[in-house]
Amino acid sequence: MTDDIILKFTNADLLIDDSAYKKIVEQEHSNQIVDSLIKDLSGSNDNLIFLTEPIVDQYIQKYLSKYDPQNYANQDSDIIEEMYNEINNNNKTPRDKLLDVPFDFHVIQDATKKSYTNGEIKDFSAYFNNRFQKIKAMLIKKPGLKDSYPMKDVGVRDDVVNVIGMVNDIRNTKNNHKIMEIEDETGSITVLIHNENHSLFELAESVVKDEVIGVIGSKKGTLVIASDIIHPSVPRIDEKKMDFSAVFISDIHIGSSTFLEDAFKRFVKWINGDFGDEEQRKIANDVRYLVVAGDVVDGIGVYPHQEEELTIKNIYEQYEEAARLLGDINDIKIIIAPGNHDASRLAEPQPAIPENYAADLYKIKNAEFVSNPSLVSLDGLKTLIYHGRSFDDLAMTVNGLSHQNSDLIMRELIEKRHLAPIYGERTPLASEFEDHLVIDEIPDIFHTGHVHINAYKKHKGIHMINSGTFQSQTEFQKIYNIMPTCAEVPVLNKGAFKILKFT
Ligand code: D5M
Ligand code: FE
Ligand code: ZN
């Protein structure tokens, strides 16, 4: 920040932070905007004004909507008024203030309407080919894989093996090395990962069937001895400014006898600003979004003898009850994705909960219905929502991964750039022309559920959140010794992670 613009601001007793500065310089008419902003604020009584990104952003929006940038001398004064109000408005409560700003919500990716299969067997190969091509495009940009070549050439070339392939099979040999078959559209190779190469062997422990990776190695007869395995991964992202709060829940299981109705009602009271201590109410005041990552209701016929554990035995009535409970929430945008207990098709991507099952839920003014998975923008924060069914497969397959630490699973999925890499296990995947479970875009927030156990970690700048449950331990979970974290609600409060308990 060492150019003219900074100097101009400093001379005018205006301080500006990095992100606000970036926002201005990326405008086509940045100099005009700076001059206008300084002129507008020069009449302020404040000694020093600190400009943050949201303030500058609002100013730019107003500026662009009101003025022809070519003719910026013609300004009227109400824009100045609004700026002063924005900066000096300490009388209003935060929620009032936030409510003045319309929701900047939009869906970036949703498979609800795009997802279909024509049922022909060739879809199957089209699906895998799409997965391969999407992730290959990410891998090929990695420094180690720029010189990768088709697998059919491995046999005829003498140089280092450098290929991108989908894992067909991975297993341990009797001497505890790893053998991996990988293939691309031109051929396949067999790769050995030697157990004395400790770091690589450890990395290979988390490689699973059907994921797409890069392999570097050397030839030994018909085998390739791996020296490196490369995942598509993500670069570290810059944390975006967040001047509001977003609340994350999942696995409410309305209709189940183990649904914690009282706790949920306390949660609704809190989000409306009517429950909790001063600090908790303050957080509630900043809430603009509530994201629900699936298992809204308990459903029917999801597992054998489920009816014995249901208080509402009809799916329509379960959603009516859901609408009564969620319908009490005021002034917040509610984003709802399905889980494996909801009335959506089970194969992923799951389209949004169908309106014919949940008519009353659809009547809630601020509710938005999205697929599982989906990517949405909450005031500019990209949020990837995925219920988490594939966690069962990963916990079963990979040493060190379990339902207790879904943050580790989420990290693996981000590194693999795929939400359900293993095909054909417990997670039913629809074989379609496009693989909607590839993580195409890097999110700011990755929100999951399903395991009923809270987890949070920041990975390369991404907030990874598992939002636990509002259902106490079920008979099924007793057998598997799953100890749920109940009614503990994760909140991103202006960028800071917090857990609020309603037990
Ligand atoms: O999942 C509730 C909990 O039960 C969650 O911890 C996952 C676990 N679960 C569910 N189904 C399975 C299977 N098939 N294998 C292992 N663990 C499982 P919910 O989706 O709410 O029923
Ligand atoms: Fe659940
Ligand atoms: Zn679930």
mmCIF file with all atom_site columns, C-alpha atoms in Angstrom, residues 139-316:
data_model
loop_
_atom_site.group_PDB
_atom_site.id
_atom_site.type_symbol
_atom_site.label_atom_id
_atom_site.label_alt_id
_atom_site.label_comp_id
_atom_site.label_asym_id
_atom_site.label_entity_id
_atom_site.label_seq_id
_atom_site.pdbx_PDB_ins_code
_atom_site.Cartn_x
_atom_site.Cartn_y
_atom_site.Cartn_z
_atom_site.occupancy
_atom_site.B_iso_or_equiv
_atom_site.pdbx_formal_charge
_atom_site.auth_seq_id
_atom_site.auth_comp_id
_atom_site.auth_asym_id
_atom_site.auth_atom_id
_atom_site.pdbx_PDB_model_num
ATOM 1   C CA . LEU A 1 139 ? -3.330  -31.807 -11.240 1.00 0.00 ? 139 LEU A CA 1
ATOM 2   C CA . ILE A 1 140 ? -1.708  -30.819 -14.507 1.00 0.00 ? 140 ILE A CA 1
ATOM 3   C CA . LYS A 1 141 ? -1.168  -27.305 -13.140 1.00 0.00 ? 141 LYS A CA 1
ATOM 4   C CA . LYS A 1 142 ? 0.928   -28.626 -10.250 1.00 0.00 ? 142 LYS A CA 1
ATOM 5   C CA . PRO A 1 143 ? 4.653   -28.011 -10.714 1.00 0.00 ? 143 PRO A CA 1
ATOM 6   C CA . GLY A 1 144 ? 5.565   -31.726 -10.402 1.00 0.00 ? 144 GLY A CA 1
ATOM 7   C CA . LEU A 1 145 ? 3.047   -32.805 -13.039 1.00 0.00 ? 145 LEU A CA 1
ATOM 8   C CA . LYS A 1 146 ? 3.564   -30.255 -15.814 1.00 0.00 ? 146 LYS A CA 1
ATOM 9   C CA . ASP A 1 147 ? 5.514   -32.881 -17.775 1.00 0.00 ? 147 ASP A CA 1
ATOM 10  C CA . SER A 1 148 ? 3.092   -35.743 -17.158 1.00 0.00 ? 148 SER A CA 1
ATOM 11  C CA . TYR A 1 149 ? 2.406   -37.986 -20.130 1.00 0.00 ? 149 TYR A CA 1
ATOM 12  C CA . PRO A 1 150 ? -0.152  -40.661 -21.137 1.00 0.00 ? 150 PRO A CA 1
ATOM 13  C CA . MET A 1 151 ? 0.163   -44.017 -19.419 1.00 0.00 ? 151 MET A CA 1
ATOM 14  C CA . LYS A 1 152 ? 0.523   -45.915 -22.661 1.00 0.00 ? 152 LYS A CA 1
ATOM 15  C CA . ASP A 1 153 ? 3.939   -44.248 -23.026 1.00 0.00 ? 153 ASP A CA 1
ATOM 16  C CA . VAL A 1 154 ? 5.275   -45.531 -19.710 1.00 0.00 ? 154 VAL A CA 1
ATOM 17  C CA . GLY A 1 155 ? 6.417   -48.771 -21.388 1.00 0.00 ? 155 GLY A CA 1
ATOM 18  C CA . VAL A 1 156 ? 8.292   -47.084 -24.247 1.00 0.00 ? 156 VAL A CA 1
ATOM 19  C CA . ARG A 1 157 ? 9.955   -44.165 -22.458 1.00 0.00 ? 157 ARG A CA 1
ATOM 20  C CA . ASP A 1 158 ? 13.158  -44.378 -20.459 1.00 0.00 ? 158 ASP A CA 1
ATOM 21  C CA . ASP A 1 159 ? 12.764  -41.226 -18.364 1.00 0.00 ? 159 ASP A CA 1
ATOM 22  C CA . VAL A 1 160 ? 11.055  -40.625 -15.054 1.00 0.00 ? 160 VAL A CA 1
ATOM 23  C CA . VAL A 1 161 ? 7.491   -41.888 -14.819 1.00 0.00 ? 161 VAL A CA 1
ATOM 24  C CA . ASN A 1 162 ? 5.161   -38.886 -14.485 1.00 0.00 ? 162 ASN A CA 1
ATOM 25  C CA . VAL A 1 163 ? 1.474   -39.715 -14.883 1.00 0.00 ? 163 VAL A CA 1
ATOM 26  C CA . ILE A 1 164 ? -2.015  -38.778 -13.744 1.00 0.00 ? 164 ILE A CA 1
ATOM 27  C CA . GLY A 1 165 ? -4.459  -41.599 -13.121 1.00 0.00 ? 165 GLY A CA 1
ATOM 28  C CA . MET A 1 166 ? -7.514  -42.871 -11.319 1.00 0.00 ? 166 MET A CA 1
ATOM 29  C CA . VAL A 1 167 ? -6.902  -45.459 -8.619  1.00 0.00 ? 167 VAL A CA 1
ATOM 30  C CA . ASN A 1 168 ? -8.424  -48.799 -9.641  1.00 0.00 ? 168 ASN A CA 1
ATOM 31  C CA . ASP A 1 169 ? -7.201  -50.716 -6.671  1.00 0.00 ? 169 ASP A CA 1
ATOM 32  C CA . ILE A 1 170 ? -4.880  -50.230 -3.698  1.00 0.00 ? 170 ILE A CA 1
ATOM 33  C CA . ARG A 1 171 ? -3.831  -53.028 -1.336  1.00 0.00 ? 171 ARG A CA 1
ATOM 34  C CA . ASN A 1 172 ? -0.998  -54.174 0.904   1.00 0.00 ? 172 ASN A CA 1
ATOM 35  C CA . THR A 1 173 ? 1.398   -56.932 -0.230  1.00 0.00 ? 173 THR A CA 1
ATOM 36  C CA . LYS A 1 174 ? 2.322   -59.763 2.114   1.00 0.00 ? 174 LYS A CA 1
ATOM 37  C CA . ASN A 1 175 ? 5.570   -57.936 2.951   1.00 0.00 ? 175 ASN A CA 1
ATOM 38  C CA . ASN A 1 176 ? 3.507   -54.845 3.808   1.00 0.00 ? 176 ASN A CA 1
ATOM 39  C CA . HIS A 1 177 ? 4.361   -52.705 0.831   1.00 0.00 ? 177 HIS A CA 1
ATOM 40  C CA . LYS A 1 178 ? 1.538   -51.082 -1.090  1.00 0.00 ? 178 LYS A CA 1
ATOM 41  C CA . ILE A 1 179 ? 0.489   -52.027 -4.601  1.00 0.00 ? 179 ILE A CA 1
ATOM 42  C CA . MET A 1 180 ? -1.691  -49.646 -6.521  1.00 0.00 ? 180 MET A CA 1
ATOM 43  C CA . GLU A 1 181 ? -3.253  -50.008 -9.974  1.00 0.00 ? 181 GLU A CA 1
ATOM 44  C CA . ILE A 1 182 ? -3.901  -46.697 -11.669 1.00 0.00 ? 182 ILE A CA 1
ATOM 45  C CA . GLU A 1 183 ? -5.299  -45.924 -15.082 1.00 0.00 ? 183 GLU A CA 1
ATOM 46  C CA . ASP A 1 184 ? -5.979  -43.106 -17.497 1.00 0.00 ? 184 ASP A CA 1
ATOM 47  C CA . GLU A 1 185 ? -7.844  -43.175 -20.818 1.00 0.00 ? 185 GLU A CA 1
ATOM 48  C CA . THR A 1 186 ? -4.793  -44.695 -22.571 1.00 0.00 ? 186 THR A CA 1
ATOM 49  C CA . GLY A 1 187 ? -3.736  -47.512 -20.271 1.00 0.00 ? 187 GLY A CA 1
ATOM 50  C CA . SER A 1 188 ? -2.893  -48.625 -16.757 1.00 0.00 ? 188 SER A CA 1
ATOM 51  C CA . ILE A 1 189 ? 0.177   -49.236 -14.628 1.00 0.00 ? 189 ILE A CA 1
ATOM 52  C CA . THR A 1 190 ? 1.024   -51.014 -11.392 1.00 0.00 ? 190 THR A CA 1
ATOM 53  C CA . VAL A 1 191 ? 2.730   -48.871 -8.785  1.00 0.00 ? 191 VAL A CA 1
ATOM 54  C CA . LEU A 1 192 ? 4.683   -50.069 -5.757  1.00 0.00 ? 192 LEU A CA 1
ATOM 55  C CA . ILE A 1 193 ? 5.031   -47.934 -2.642  1.00 0.00 ? 193 ILE A CA 1
ATOM 56  C CA . HIS A 1 194 ? 7.930   -49.276 -0.609  1.00 0.00 ? 194 HIS A CA 1
ATOM 57  C CA . ASN A 1 195 ? 7.360   -49.345 3.151   1.00 0.00 ? 195 ASN A CA 1
ATOM 58  C CA . GLU A 1 196 ? 10.877  -48.051 3.791   1.00 0.00 ? 196 GLU A CA 1
ATOM 59  C CA . ASN A 1 197 ? 9.911   -44.810 2.120   1.00 0.00 ? 197 ASN A CA 1
ATOM 60  C CA . HIS A 1 198 ? 8.133   -43.874 5.348   1.00 0.00 ? 198 HIS A CA 1
ATOM 61  C CA . SER A 1 199 ? 6.689   -40.495 4.461   1.00 0.00 ? 199 SER A CA 1
ATOM 62  C CA . LEU A 1 200 ? 5.367   -41.682 1.093   1.00 0.00 ? 200 LEU A CA 1
ATOM 63  C CA . PHE A 1 201 ? 3.998   -44.871 2.619   1.00 0.00 ? 201 PHE A CA 1
ATOM 64  C CA . GLU A 1 202 ? 2.159   -42.792 5.200   1.00 0.00 ? 202 GLU A CA 1
ATOM 65  C CA . LEU A 1 203 ? 0.751   -40.568 2.466   1.00 0.00 ? 203 LEU A CA 1
ATOM 66  C CA . ALA A 1 204 ? -0.360  -43.663 0.530   1.00 0.00 ? 204 ALA A CA 1
ATOM 67  C CA . GLU A 1 205 ? -2.274  -44.888 3.594   1.00 0.00 ? 205 GLU A CA 1
ATOM 68  C CA . SER A 1 206 ? -4.976  -42.358 2.812   1.00 0.00 ? 206 SER A CA 1
ATOM 69  C CA . VAL A 1 207 ? -5.160  -43.026 -0.928  1.00 0.00 ? 207 VAL A CA 1
ATOM 70  C CA . VAL A 1 208 ? -8.506  -44.595 -1.777  1.00 0.00 ? 208 VAL A CA 1
ATOM 71  C CA . LYS A 1 209 ? -10.059 -46.395 -4.732  1.00 0.00 ? 209 LYS A CA 1
ATOM 72  C CA . ASP A 1 210 ? -11.462 -44.139 -7.488  1.00 0.00 ? 210 ASP A CA 1
ATOM 73  C CA . GLU A 1 211 ? -9.613  -40.987 -6.525  1.00 0.00 ? 211 GLU A CA 1
ATOM 74  C CA . VAL A 1 212 ? -7.471  -39.199 -9.111  1.00 0.00 ? 212 VAL A CA 1
ATOM 75  C CA . ILE A 1 213 ? -3.794  -38.606 -8.285  1.00 0.00 ? 213 ILE A CA 1
ATOM 76  C CA . GLY A 1 214 ? -0.444  -37.869 -9.844  1.00 0.00 ? 214 GLY A CA 1
ATOM 77  C CA . VAL A 1 215 ? 2.366   -40.398 -9.527  1.00 0.00 ? 215 VAL A CA 1
ATOM 78  C CA . ILE A 1 216 ? 6.064   -39.797 -10.049 1.00 0.00 ? 216 ILE A CA 1
ATOM 79  C CA . GLY A 1 217 ? 8.430   -42.732 -10.007 1.00 0.00 ? 217 GLY A CA 1
ATOM 80  C CA . SER A 1 218 ? 10.872  -44.969 -11.812 1.00 0.00 ? 218 SER A CA 1
ATOM 81  C CA . LYS A 1 219 ? 10.433  -48.174 -13.780 1.00 0.00 ? 219 LYS A CA 1
ATOM 82  C CA . LYS A 1 220 ? 11.544  -51.539 -12.490 1.00 0.00 ? 220 LYS A CA 1
ATOM 83  C CA . GLY A 1 221 ? 10.466  -54.220 -14.949 1.00 0.00 ? 221 GLY A CA 1
ATOM 84  C CA . THR A 1 222 ? 6.723   -53.955 -15.315 1.00 0.00 ? 222 THR A CA 1
ATOM 85  C CA . LEU A 1 223 ? 6.378   -52.128 -11.997 1.00 0.00 ? 223 LEU A CA 1
ATOM 86  C CA . VAL A 1 224 ? 6.634   -48.429 -11.265 1.00 0.00 ? 224 VAL A CA 1
ATOM 87  C CA . ILE A 1 225 ? 8.362   -47.627 -7.970  1.00 0.00 ? 225 ILE A CA 1
ATOM 88  C CA . ALA A 1 226 ? 6.710   -44.470 -6.673  1.00 0.00 ? 226 ALA A CA 1
ATOM 89  C CA . SER A 1 227 ? 8.811   -41.607 -5.380  1.00 0.00 ? 227 SER A CA 1
ATOM 90  C CA . ASP A 1 228 ? 5.926   -39.179 -4.990  1.00 0.00 ? 228 ASP A CA 1
ATOM 91  C CA . ILE A 1 229 ? 2.135   -39.098 -4.939  1.00 0.00 ? 229 ILE A CA 1
ATOM 92  C CA . ILE A 1 230 ? 0.466   -35.775 -5.689  1.00 0.00 ? 230 ILE A CA 1
ATOM 93  C CA . HIS A 1 231 ? -3.071  -34.766 -4.739  1.00 0.00 ? 231 HIS A CA 1
ATOM 94  C CA . PRO A 1 232 ? -4.906  -31.934 -6.505  1.00 0.00 ? 232 PRO A CA 1
ATOM 95  C CA . SER A 1 233 ? -5.096  -30.109 -3.152  1.00 0.00 ? 233 SER A CA 1
ATOM 96  C CA . VAL A 1 234 ? -5.892  -26.400 -2.657  1.00 0.00 ? 234 VAL A CA 1
ATOM 97  C CA . PRO A 1 235 ? -3.684  -23.353 -2.248  1.00 0.00 ? 235 PRO A CA 1
ATOM 98  C CA . ARG A 1 236 ? -3.935  -21.429 1.031   1.00 0.00 ? 236 ARG A CA 1
ATOM 99  C CA . ILE A 1 237 ? -6.737  -18.892 0.659   1.00 0.00 ? 237 ILE A CA 1
ATOM 100 C CA . ASP A 1 238 ? -6.941  -15.410 2.136   1.00 0.00 ? 238 ASP A CA 1
ATOM 101 C CA . GLU A 1 239 ? -9.558  -15.083 4.803   1.00 0.00 ? 239 GLU A CA 1
ATOM 102 C CA . LYS A 1 240 ? -12.451 -12.885 3.664   1.00 0.00 ? 240 LYS A CA 1
ATOM 103 C CA . LYS A 1 241 ? -13.752 -10.127 5.909   1.00 0.00 ? 241 LYS A CA 1
ATOM 104 C CA . MET A 1 242 ? -16.976 -11.136 7.606   1.00 0.00 ? 242 MET A CA 1
ATOM 105 C CA . ASP A 1 243 ? -19.076 -8.469  9.362   1.00 0.00 ? 243 ASP A CA 1
ATOM 106 C CA . PHE A 1 244 ? -21.970 -10.792 10.221  1.00 0.00 ? 244 PHE A CA 1
ATOM 107 C CA . SER A 1 245 ? -22.569 -14.209 11.747  1.00 0.00 ? 245 SER A CA 1
ATOM 108 C CA . ALA A 1 246 ? -23.601 -17.457 10.128  1.00 0.00 ? 246 ALA A CA 1
ATOM 109 C CA . VAL A 1 247 ? -25.033 -20.390 12.074  1.00 0.00 ? 247 VAL A CA 1
ATOM 110 C CA . PHE A 1 248 ? -24.595 -24.028 11.058  1.00 0.00 ? 248 PHE A CA 1
ATOM 111 C CA . ILE A 1 249 ? -26.809 -26.935 12.039  1.00 0.00 ? 249 ILE A CA 1
ATOM 112 C CA . SER A 1 250 ? -27.631 -30.401 10.692  1.00 0.00 ? 250 SER A CA 1
ATOM 113 C CA . ASP A 1 251 ? -29.208 -33.696 11.713  1.00 0.00 ? 251 ASP A CA 1
ATOM 114 C CA . ILE A 1 252 ? -32.231 -32.265 13.469  1.00 0.00 ? 252 ILE A CA 1
ATOM 115 C CA . HIS A 1 253 ? -34.164 -35.526 12.935  1.00 0.00 ? 253 HIS A CA 1
ATOM 116 C CA . ILE A 1 254 ? -37.620 -34.051 13.554  1.00 0.00 ? 254 ILE A CA 1
ATOM 117 C CA . GLY A 1 255 ? -40.132 -36.865 14.027  1.00 0.00 ? 255 GLY A CA 1
ATOM 118 C CA . SER A 1 256 ? -37.729 -39.116 15.934  1.00 0.00 ? 256 SER A CA 1
ATOM 119 C CA . SER A 1 257 ? -38.421 -39.920 19.596  1.00 0.00 ? 257 SER A CA 1
ATOM 120 C CA . THR A 1 258 ? -34.798 -38.889 20.228  1.00 0.00 ? 258 THR A CA 1
ATOM 121 C CA . PHE A 1 259 ? -35.228 -35.427 18.620  1.00 0.00 ? 259 PHE A CA 1
ATOM 122 C CA . LEU A 1 260 ? -34.318 -32.863 21.315  1.00 0.00 ? 260 LEU A CA 1
ATOM 123 C CA . GLU A 1 261 ? -37.306 -30.586 20.848  1.00 0.00 ? 261 GLU A CA 1
ATOM 124 C CA . ASP A 1 262 ? -36.786 -28.419 23.939  1.00 0.00 ? 262 ASP A CA 1
ATOM 125 C CA . ALA A 1 263 ? -33.165 -27.764 23.068  1.00 0.00 ? 263 ALA A CA 1
ATOM 126 C CA . PHE A 1 264 ? -34.163 -26.904 19.514  1.00 0.00 ? 264 PHE A CA 1
ATOM 127 C CA . LYS A 1 265 ? -36.796 -24.456 20.748  1.00 0.00 ? 265 LYS A CA 1
ATOM 128 C CA . ARG A 1 266 ? -34.162 -22.780 22.942  1.00 0.00 ? 266 ARG A CA 1
ATOM 129 C CA . PHE A 1 267 ? -31.955 -22.525 19.868  1.00 0.00 ? 267 PHE A CA 1
ATOM 130 C CA . VAL A 1 268 ? -34.770 -20.856 17.899  1.00 0.00 ? 268 VAL A CA 1
ATOM 131 C CA . LYS A 1 269 ? -35.374 -18.436 20.786  1.00 0.00 ? 269 LYS A CA 1
ATOM 132 C CA . TRP A 1 270 ? -31.676 -17.628 20.887  1.00 0.00 ? 270 TRP A CA 1
ATOM 133 C CA . ILE A 1 271 ? -31.421 -16.964 17.160  1.00 0.00 ? 271 ILE A CA 1
ATOM 134 C CA . ASN A 1 272 ? -34.402 -14.603 17.519  1.00 0.00 ? 272 ASN A CA 1
ATOM 135 C CA . GLY A 1 273 ? -32.543 -12.733 20.270  1.00 0.00 ? 273 GLY A CA 1
ATOM 136 C CA . ASP A 1 274 ? -34.810 -13.950 23.090  1.00 0.00 ? 274 ASP A CA 1
ATOM 137 C CA . PHE A 1 275 ? -32.533 -16.410 24.886  1.00 0.00 ? 275 PHE A CA 1
ATOM 138 C CA . GLY A 1 276 ? -29.056 -16.518 26.408  1.00 0.00 ? 276 GLY A CA 1
ATOM 139 C CA . ASP A 1 277 ? -26.706 -14.204 28.244  1.00 0.00 ? 277 ASP A CA 1
ATOM 140 C CA . GLU A 1 278 ? -25.692 -10.799 26.986  1.00 0.00 ? 278 GLU A CA 1
ATOM 141 C CA . GLU A 1 279 ? -22.771 -12.141 24.970  1.00 0.00 ? 279 GLU A CA 1
ATOM 142 C CA . GLN A 1 280 ? -24.947 -14.823 23.353  1.00 0.00 ? 280 GLN A CA 1
ATOM 143 C CA . ARG A 1 281 ? -27.666 -12.320 22.489  1.00 0.00 ? 281 ARG A CA 1
ATOM 144 C CA . LYS A 1 282 ? -25.032 -10.072 20.980  1.00 0.00 ? 282 LYS A CA 1
ATOM 145 C CA . ILE A 1 283 ? -23.946 -12.907 18.713  1.00 0.00 ? 283 ILE A CA 1
ATOM 146 C CA . ALA A 1 284 ? -27.587 -13.629 17.792  1.00 0.00 ? 284 ALA A CA 1
ATOM 147 C CA . ASN A 1 285 ? -27.982 -10.007 16.752  1.00 0.00 ? 285 ASN A CA 1
ATOM 148 C CA . ASP A 1 286 ? -25.332 -10.432 14.077  1.00 0.00 ? 286 ASP A CA 1
ATOM 149 C CA . VAL A 1 287 ? -26.812 -13.576 12.552  1.00 0.00 ? 287 VAL A CA 1
ATOM 150 C CA . ARG A 1 288 ? -27.825 -13.260 8.917   1.00 0.00 ? 288 ARG A CA 1
ATOM 151 C CA . TYR A 1 289 ? -27.707 -16.878 7.735   1.00 0.00 ? 289 TYR A CA 1
ATOM 152 C CA . LEU A 1 290 ? -28.674 -20.285 9.065   1.00 0.00 ? 290 LEU A CA 1
ATOM 153 C CA . VAL A 1 291 ? -27.394 -23.252 7.054   1.00 0.00 ? 291 VAL A CA 1
ATOM 154 C CA . VAL A 1 292 ? -28.953 -26.692 7.532   1.00 0.00 ? 292 VAL A CA 1
ATOM 155 C CA . ALA A 1 293 ? -26.785 -29.511 6.141   1.00 0.00 ? 293 ALA A CA 1
ATOM 156 C CA . GLY A 1 294 ? -29.319 -32.319 5.922   1.00 0.00 ? 294 GLY A CA 1
ATOM 157 C CA . ASP A 1 295 ? -31.339 -34.790 7.989   1.00 0.00 ? 295 ASP A CA 1
ATOM 158 C CA . VAL A 1 296 ? -33.981 -32.143 8.729   1.00 0.00 ? 296 VAL A CA 1
ATOM 159 C CA . VAL A 1 297 ? -36.447 -34.926 9.566   1.00 0.00 ? 297 VAL A CA 1
ATOM 160 C CA . ASP A 1 298 ? -35.943 -38.544 10.607  1.00 0.00 ? 298 ASP A CA 1
ATOM 161 C CA . GLY A 1 299 ? -37.841 -39.821 7.573   1.00 0.00 ? 299 GLY A CA 1
ATOM 162 C CA . ILE A 1 300 ? -39.565 -43.159 7.313   1.00 0.00 ? 300 ILE A CA 1
ATOM 163 C CA . GLY A 1 301 ? -38.208 -46.552 6.290   1.00 0.00 ? 301 GLY A CA 1
ATOM 164 C CA . VAL A 1 302 ? -34.622 -45.357 6.491   1.00 0.00 ? 302 VAL A CA 1
ATOM 165 C CA . TYR A 1 303 ? -33.548 -48.378 8.566   1.00 0.00 ? 303 TYR A CA 1
ATOM 166 C CA . PRO A 1 304 ? -35.345 -51.548 9.736   1.00 0.00 ? 304 PRO A CA 1
ATOM 167 C CA . HIS A 1 305 ? -37.948 -51.060 12.508  1.00 0.00 ? 305 HIS A CA 1
ATOM 168 C CA . GLN A 1 306 ? -37.493 -47.284 12.407  1.00 0.00 ? 306 GLN A CA 1
ATOM 169 C CA . GLU A 1 307 ? -41.211 -46.781 13.159  1.00 0.00 ? 307 GLU A CA 1
ATOM 170 C CA . GLU A 1 308 ? -40.562 -47.951 16.735  1.00 0.00 ? 308 GLU A CA 1
ATOM 171 C CA . GLU A 1 309 ? -38.376 -44.883 17.256  1.00 0.00 ? 309 GLU A CA 1
ATOM 172 C CA . LEU A 1 310 ? -40.684 -42.348 15.584  1.00 0.00 ? 310 LEU A CA 1
ATOM 173 C CA . THR A 1 311 ? -43.095 -39.972 17.294  1.00 0.00 ? 311 THR A CA 1
ATOM 174 C CA . ILE A 1 312 ? -44.324 -38.696 13.899  1.00 0.00 ? 312 ILE A CA 1
ATOM 175 C CA . LYS A 1 313 ? -44.755 -41.669 11.584  1.00 0.00 ? 313 LYS A CA 1
ATOM 176 C CA . ASN A 1 314 ? -45.684 -39.730 8.451   1.00 0.00 ? 314 ASN A CA 1
ATOM 177 C CA . ILE A 1 315 ? -43.116 -37.948 6.299   1.00 0.00 ? 315 ILE A CA 1
ATOM 178 C CA . TYR A 1 316 ? -45.481 -35.100 5.358   1.00 0.00 ? 316 TYR A CA 1
#
